[in-house]
Amino acid sequence: MRNMTVDSYGFDTLAIHAGQEPDPRTGAVVPPIYQTSTYAQDAVGAPRLGYEYSRSGNPTRDSLQECLAAIENGRRGLAFASGLAAEDTLLRTVCRPGDHVVIPNDAYGGTFRLFSKVAERWGLDWTAVPLDDIDAVRAAFRPGHTRLIWSETPTNPLLNVNDIALLAGLAHEYDAMLAVDNTFASPYLQQPLAFGADVVIHSTTKYLGGHSDVVGGALVTADDGLGEELAFHQNAMGAVNGPFDAWLTLRGIKTLGVRMDRHCDNAERIVAYLSEHRAVAEVLYPGLETHRGHEVAAKQMSRFGGMVSFRTVGGPEQAVAVCNRAKLFVLAESLGGVESLIEHPGQMTHLSAAGSALEVPADLVRLSVGIETVDDLLADLEQALG
């Protein structure tokens, strides 16, 4: 089954079959885990099927990478040890010391830490602006120096929405690139390359893996030349996905579509509930018609995802108390698994942004809505909110 693309197959078919042909030797319908560090070569300079060493290439990882490219409608997919490893590889592939990047003023805390504590020391400059304000993005550009717009949409944890096509047009106007972190939406709900993005980023730990049992990251691009450059740096820098991690992620992707439908169903019920609750000051969710990015989200997403944030009437103390009282919602960092999670971003995932322009509100609670029976989730929130 070759050349699987969105032009010939539906999303769920690609998720189950792309890069995953039955094993030619045994007929196994699941790709084997090639748990090996090196490969016997047929002669000096003649590696079998091109495999020499598992940092440089591994058949299990190749299966995952082919699947990633297919479900994002890209040409090249690359798998990494973590989402941040993918981000670091991208930055050091397309940027040089002295270059400049425009980032969201509400970026994921780990991304902010990478820019402010690591890339900045390497000589990369950055400016944080609200990416849903195109005039602010244009004003932040430094022609000849700005190499990249770094977008998250929806953003983590404030769930702001960026117009991918608009940002891509602006980036290309200045001979720059647009990178889109698509972790919150997943390829099932949004495909940024179709709107002009140059590269898509994922923490595959989240919705793609989907079961809170593997850590990984990914880059996908529609440009063969950029794909080759990224692949060179993937090998040269070495932060690759191991074969068992790749196998787990590939297994998770098979059910991405059905899981995302349930995540969305449950999130919509919870948003409706929270919107009417006396202890909730504001609900942040792109599916709400009152959300400032709702129209853009409706244009570029098929549905609005399983992530929900809200602010409490009682301020930071109440936000922390709600997190601590939750029972079925597990108090934990991360997101996108089948189980529901709750966290206080200010003291957990976004602590690295404290005291900066990217600091998140202290009264904010973030939910990763799982696929449990939704009435049980609603009951848990009722008791947690008091």
Coordinates of C-alpha atoms in Angstrom, one line a residue:
M1 CA 0.0 0.0 0.0
R2 CA 2.1 2.9 -1.3
N3 CA 1.9 6.7 -1.7
M4 CA -0.9 7.1 0.9
T5 CA -2.1 10.7 0.8
V6 CA -5.1 12.7 1.9
D7 CA -6.0 12.9 -1.8
S8 CA -6.6 9.2 -1.9
Y9 CA -7.6 8.2 1.6
G10 CA -9.5 9.6 4.6
F11 CA -7.8 10.6 7.8
D12 CA -8.6 7.5 9.9
T13 CA -7.4 5.3 7.1
L14 CA -4.1 7.1 6.9
A15 CA -3.7 7.0 10.7
I16 CA -4.1 3.2 10.7
H17 CA -2.2 2.3 7.5
A18 CA 0.3 5.0 6.4
G19 CA 3.8 3.6 7.0
Q20 CA 2.3 0.5 8.4
E21 CA 2.2 -2.2 5.8
P22 CA 2.2 -5.8 7.0
D23 CA 5.6 -7.1 7.7
P24 CA 6.9 -8.7 4.4
R25 CA 8.6 -11.6 6.2
T26 CA 5.9 -12.8 8.6
G27 CA 2.8 -10.9 7.6
A28 CA 2.5 -9.3 11.0
V29 CA -0.1 -6.5 10.7
V30 CA 1.6 -4.3 13.3
P31 CA 5.1 -2.9 12.4
P32 CA 7.8 -4.7 14.4
I33 CA 9.8 -2.9 17.1
Y34 CA 13.4 -2.9 15.8
Q35 CA 15.0 -2.7 19.2
T36 CA 18.6 -2.5 17.8
S37 CA 21.4 0.0 17.9
T38 CA 23.2 -1.2 14.8
Y39 CA 22.8 -3.2 11.6
A40 CA 24.9 -5.8 9.7
Q41 CA 26.1 -4.4 6.4
D42 CA 26.3 -6.5 3.2
A43 CA 29.8 -5.1 2.3
V44 CA 31.9 -2.0 3.2
G45 CA 29.9 0.9 2.0
A46 CA 26.8 -1.2 1.3
P47 CA 24.4 -1.0 4.3
R48 CA 21.3 -3.2 3.8
L49 CA 18.3 -1.0 2.9
G50 CA 20.3 2.1 4.0
Y51 CA 20.3 1.2 7.7
E52 CA 23.6 1.7 9.5
Y53 CA 23.0 2.9 13.0
S54 CA 19.7 3.6 14.8
R55 CA 20.4 7.2 15.6
S56 CA 20.6 7.8 11.8
G57 CA 17.7 5.5 10.9
N58 CA 15.4 2.8 12.4
P59 CA 12.6 1.0 10.6
T60 CA 10.1 1.5 13.5
R61 CA 10.8 5.2 13.6
D62 CA 10.6 5.4 9.8
S63 CA 7.1 3.9 10.0
L64 CA 6.1 6.6 12.5
Q65 CA 7.6 9.4 10.4
E66 CA 5.8 8.3 7.3
C67 CA 2.5 8.2 9.2
L68 CA 3.2 11.7 10.7
A69 CA 3.7 13.1 7.2
A70 CA 0.6 11.5 5.9
I71 CA -1.8 12.7 8.6
E72 CA -0.4 16.3 8.5
N73 CA -0.6 16.2 4.7
G74 CA 3.2 16.9 4.5
R75 CA 6.1 15.6 2.6
R76 CA 8.5 14.8 5.4
G77 CA 7.9 13.8 9.0
L78 CA 10.6 13.5 11.7
A79 CA 10.3 12.0 15.2
F80 CA 12.2 13.2 18.2
A81 CA 12.8 12.3 21.8
S82 CA 10.5 15.1 23.0
G83 CA 8.5 18.1 21.8
L84 CA 11.3 20.4 23.0
A85 CA 13.9 18.3 21.2
A86 CA 11.9 18.9 18.0
E87 CA 11.7 22.6 18.8
D88 CA 15.4 22.9 19.5
T89 CA 16.3 21.1 16.3
L90 CA 14.0 23.3 14.2
L91 CA 15.5 26.5 15.7
R92 CA 19.1 25.4 15.1
T93 CA 18.2 24.3 11.5
V94 CA 16.5 27.5 10.2
C95 CA 18.1 30.1 12.5
R96 CA 21.7 31.4 13.0
P97 CA 23.1 33.5 15.9
G98 CA 22.0 37.1 15.3
D99 CA 18.6 36.0 13.9
H100 CA 15.3 37.1 15.4
V101 CA 12.1 35.2 16.0
V102 CA 8.6 36.5 16.8
I103 CA 6.9 34.3 19.5
P104 CA 3.4 34.3 21.1
N105 CA 3.0 36.4 24.3
D106 CA 1.2 33.4 25.7
A107 CA 3.5 30.6 24.6
Y108 CA 3.9 27.2 26.4
G109 CA 6.2 27.7 29.4
G110 CA 8.8 25.1 28.1
T111 CA 9.0 26.9 24.7
F112 CA 9.5 30.3 26.5
R113 CA 12.2 28.7 28.6
L114 CA 13.9 27.3 25.5
F115 CA 14.0 30.8 23.9
S116 CA 14.9 32.8 27.0
K117 CA 17.3 30.5 28.8
V118 CA 18.9 28.5 25.9
A119 CA 18.5 30.0 22.4
E120 CA 19.1 33.5 23.7
R121 CA 22.5 32.5 25.0
W122 CA 23.2 31.0 21.6
G123 CA 22.6 34.4 20.1
L124 CA 19.0 34.1 18.9
D125 CA 16.9 37.2 19.7
W126 CA 13.1 37.0 20.1
T127 CA 10.1 39.3 20.7
A128 CA 6.8 38.2 22.3
V129 CA 3.6 39.7 20.9
P130 CA 0.0 38.7 20.7
L131 CA -0.1 36.7 17.4
D132 CA -3.8 37.3 16.9
D133 CA -2.9 41.0 16.4
I134 CA -1.4 41.1 12.9
D135 CA -0.4 44.8 13.3
A136 CA 1.6 43.9 16.4
V137 CA 3.3 41.0 14.6
R138 CA 4.2 43.3 11.6
A139 CA 5.6 45.9 14.0
A140 CA 7.8 43.3 15.7
F141 CA 9.4 42.2 12.4
R142 CA 13.0 43.1 11.7
P143 CA 13.5 42.8 8.0
G144 CA 16.6 40.9 7.1
H145 CA 16.8 39.5 10.7
T146 CA 13.4 38.0 11.5
R147 CA 13.7 34.4 10.4
L148 CA 10.6 32.8 11.9
I149 CA 7.2 33.4 13.3
W150 CA 6.6 30.8 16.0
S151 CA 2.9 30.1 16.5
E152 CA 0.7 28.0 18.8
T153 CA -2.9 27.8 17.9
P154 CA -4.8 27.3 20.1
T155 CA -2.2 28.6 22.6
N156 CA -1.3 26.9 25.9
P157 CA -2.9 27.7 28.3
L158 CA -5.0 30.7 27.3
L159 CA -6.4 29.1 24.2
N160 CA -6.0 32.1 22.0
V161 CA -6.3 31.4 18.2
N162 CA -3.9 32.6 15.5
D163 CA -4.9 33.0 11.9
I164 CA -2.4 30.6 10.2
A165 CA -3.0 31.8 6.6
L166 CA -2.6 35.5 7.7
L167 CA 0.6 34.8 9.6
A168 CA 2.0 32.6 6.8
G169 CA 1.4 35.5 4.3
L170 CA 3.2 38.0 6.5
A171 CA 6.1 35.7 7.1
H172 CA 6.6 35.0 3.4
E173 CA 6.3 38.6 2.6
Y174 CA 9.5 39.2 4.6
D175 CA 11.2 36.0 3.3
A176 CA 10.7 34.4 6.7
M177 CA 9.0 31.1 7.8
L178 CA 6.0 30.2 9.8
A179 CA 6.2 27.3 12.3
V180 CA 3.0 26.2 14.0
D181 CA 2.8 24.1 17.2
N182 CA -0.3 22.0 16.4
T183 CA -0.2 20.0 19.7
F184 CA -3.5 21.3 21.2
A185 CA -5.5 20.7 18.0
S186 CA -3.8 17.6 16.6
P187 CA -3.8 16.8 12.9
Y188 CA -7.3 15.5 13.2
L189 CA -8.8 18.9 13.9
Q190 CA -6.3 21.2 12.1
Q191 CA -3.6 20.9 9.4
P192 CA -1.5 24.1 9.3
L193 CA 0.5 23.2 6.2
A194 CA -2.8 23.5 4.2
F195 CA -3.0 27.1 5.3
G196 CA 0.6 28.0 4.3
A197 CA 2.7 27.1 7.4
D198 CA 6.2 25.9 6.5
V199 CA 6.6 23.4 9.4
V200 CA 4.4 21.9 12.0
I201 CA 5.5 21.0 15.5
H202 CA 4.0 18.4 17.9
S203 CA 4.6 17.1 21.3
T204 CA 3.6 13.6 20.4
T205 CA 3.5 12.9 24.1
K206 CA 0.0 14.5 24.0
Y207 CA -2.9 13.7 21.7
L208 CA -0.9 11.7 19.1
G209 CA 0.4 9.2 21.7
G210 CA -2.8 9.7 23.6
H211 CA -2.3 7.3 26.6
S212 CA 0.2 9.2 28.9
D213 CA 2.8 6.4 28.4
V214 CA 5.3 7.8 26.0
V215 CA 7.3 11.1 25.5
G216 CA 8.1 12.3 22.0
G217 CA 8.1 15.1 19.5
A218 CA 7.7 15.7 15.8
L219 CA 8.3 18.0 12.9
V220 CA 6.4 17.8 9.6
T221 CA 7.1 20.0 6.5
A222 CA 5.7 20.1 3.0
D223 CA 9.0 21.3 1.5
D224 CA 11.5 18.6 0.5
G225 CA 14.5 20.8 0.8
L226 CA 13.6 21.9 4.4
G227 CA 12.8 18.3 5.2
E228 CA 16.3 17.3 4.2
E229 CA 17.9 20.0 6.3
L230 CA 15.8 19.0 9.3
A231 CA 16.7 15.3 8.8
F232 CA 20.4 16.2 8.7
H233 CA 20.1 18.1 11.9
Q234 CA 18.0 15.3 13.5
N235 CA 20.9 12.9 12.9
A236 CA 23.7 15.4 13.7
M237 CA 22.1 16.5 17.0
G238 CA 20.8 13.1 17.9
A239 CA 17.7 13.7 20.0
V240 CA 15.8 10.9 18.2
N241 CA 12.7 8.9 19.2
G242 CA 13.7 5.4 20.3
P243 CA 12.1 2.4 18.6
F244 CA 9.7 1.4 21.4
D245 CA 8.7 5.0 21.9
A246 CA 8.0 5.3 18.1
W247 CA 6.0 2.1 18.3
L248 CA 3.9 3.3 21.2
T249 CA 3.2 6.6 19.4
L250 CA 2.3 4.9 16.2
R251 CA -0.1 2.7 18.1
G252 CA -1.7 5.8 19.7
I253 CA -2.2 7.5 16.3
K254 CA -4.4 4.6 15.1
T255 CA -7.2 5.8 17.4
L256 CA -6.6 9.5 17.2
G257 CA -9.7 10.3 15.2
V258 CA -12.2 8.4 17.5
R259 CA -10.4 9.7 20.6
M260 CA -10.6 13.4 19.4
D261 CA -14.3 13.1 18.7
R262 CA -14.9 12.0 22.3
H263 CA -12.5 14.6 23.7
C264 CA -14.4 17.3 21.8
D265 CA -17.8 15.9 22.9
N266 CA -16.9 15.9 26.5
A267 CA -15.2 19.3 26.4
E268 CA -18.3 20.9 24.9
R269 CA -20.5 19.6 27.7
I270 CA -18.0 20.8 30.3
V271 CA -17.7 24.2 28.7
A272 CA -21.5 24.6 28.8
Y273 CA -21.5 23.6 32.5
L274 CA -18.7 25.9 33.5
S275 CA -20.1 28.9 31.6
E276 CA -23.1 28.8 33.9
H277 CA -21.3 28.1 37.2
R278 CA -21.3 30.8 39.9
A279 CA -17.7 30.1 40.9
V280 CA -16.3 30.6 37.4
A281 CA -15.5 34.1 36.2
E282 CA -14.5 33.3 32.6
V283 CA -14.3 30.2 30.4
L284 CA -11.6 30.1 27.7
Y285 CA -12.5 27.8 24.8
P286 CA -12.4 28.6 21.0
G287 CA -15.8 26.9 20.5
L288 CA -17.6 29.6 22.4
E289 CA -19.1 32.2 20.1
T290 CA -18.0 34.8 22.5
H291 CA -14.3 33.8 22.2
R292 CA -12.4 36.5 20.3
G293 CA -10.8 33.9 18.0
H294 CA -13.9 31.8 17.4
E295 CA -14.4 32.8 13.8
V296 CA -10.8 32.1 12.9
A297 CA -10.9 28.8 14.8
A298 CA -14.1 27.8 12.9
K299 CA -12.3 28.5 9.6
Q300 CA -9.2 26.5 10.2
M301 CA -10.3 23.8 12.7
S302 CA -13.0 21.1 12.2
R303 CA -13.8 21.1 15.9
F304 CA -12.5 23.0 18.9
G305 CA -10.5 20.4 20.9
G306 CA -10.4 18.9 24.3
M307 CA -8.5 21.6 26.2
V308 CA -10.5 24.0 28.4
S309 CA -9.2 26.8 30.7
F310 CA -11.2 28.9 33.2
R311 CA -10.7 31.6 35.7
T312 CA -12.2 31.4 39.2
V313 CA -14.3 34.1 40.9
G314 CA -12.4 33.5 44.2
G315 CA -9.0 34.3 42.7
P316 CA -5.7 32.3 42.9
E317 CA -6.6 30.7 46.3
Q318 CA -9.8 29.2 44.8
A319 CA -8.0 28.1 41.6
V320 CA -5.5 26.1 43.7
A321 CA -8.2 24.7 45.9
V322 CA -10.2 23.5 42.9
C323 CA -7.2 21.7 41.6
N324 CA -6.5 20.1 45.0
R325 CA -10.1 19.0 45.5
A326 CA -10.5 17.3 42.1
K327 CA -10.6 13.5 42.3
L328 CA -11.4 12.0 38.9
F329 CA -9.5 14.8 37.2
V330 CA -6.0 13.9 38.0
L331 CA -3.8 16.7 39.3
A332 CA -0.9 16.4 36.8
E333 CA 1.1 18.2 34.2
S334 CA 0.8 17.2 30.5
L335 CA -2.4 16.8 28.5
G336 CA -4.0 14.9 25.7
G337 CA -4.3 11.4 27.3
V338 CA -7.5 9.4 27.6
E339 CA -7.7 10.3 31.3
S340 CA -8.8 13.8 32.4
L341 CA -6.2 16.1 34.0
I342 CA -6.4 19.3 35.9
E343 CA -3.6 21.8 36.7
H344 CA -2.7 25.2 38.0
P345 CA -0.5 26.6 35.1
G346 CA 0.9 29.4 37.1
Q347 CA 2.6 27.0 39.6
M348 CA 3.0 24.0 37.3
T349 CA 3.5 24.0 33.5
H350 CA 4.1 27.7 33.2
L351 CA 6.1 28.4 36.3
S352 CA 9.2 29.2 34.1
A353 CA 7.3 32.2 32.7
A354 CA 6.6 33.7 36.2
G355 CA 7.7 37.3 36.4
S356 CA 7.9 37.7 32.6
A357 CA 5.6 39.2 30.0
L358 CA 4.3 35.6 29.4
E359 CA 3.2 35.1 33.0
V360 CA -0.2 33.5 33.2
P361 CA -3.1 34.6 35.4
A362 CA -2.8 33.2 38.9
D363 CA -6.6 32.4 39.0
L364 CA -6.4 30.2 35.9
V365 CA -7.2 26.5 35.9
R366 CA -6.5 24.3 32.9
L367 CA -8.3 21.1 32.0
S368 CA -7.3 18.4 29.7
V369 CA -10.7 16.7 29.2
G370 CA -10.4 13.0 28.7
I371 CA -12.7 10.4 27.3
E372 CA -14.4 9.2 30.5
T373 CA -18.2 9.2 31.0
V374 CA -18.9 12.9 30.9
D375 CA -21.5 12.9 33.7
D376 CA -18.7 11.6 36.0
L377 CA -16.4 14.4 35.0
L378 CA -19.2 17.0 35.6
A379 CA -19.9 15.6 39.0
D380 CA -16.2 15.8 39.9
L381 CA -16.1 19.4 38.8
E382 CA -19.2 20.2 40.8
Q383 CA -17.6 19.0 44.0
A384 CA -14.3 20.6 43.3
L385 CA -15.8 24.0 42.6
G386 CA -17.7 23.7 45.8

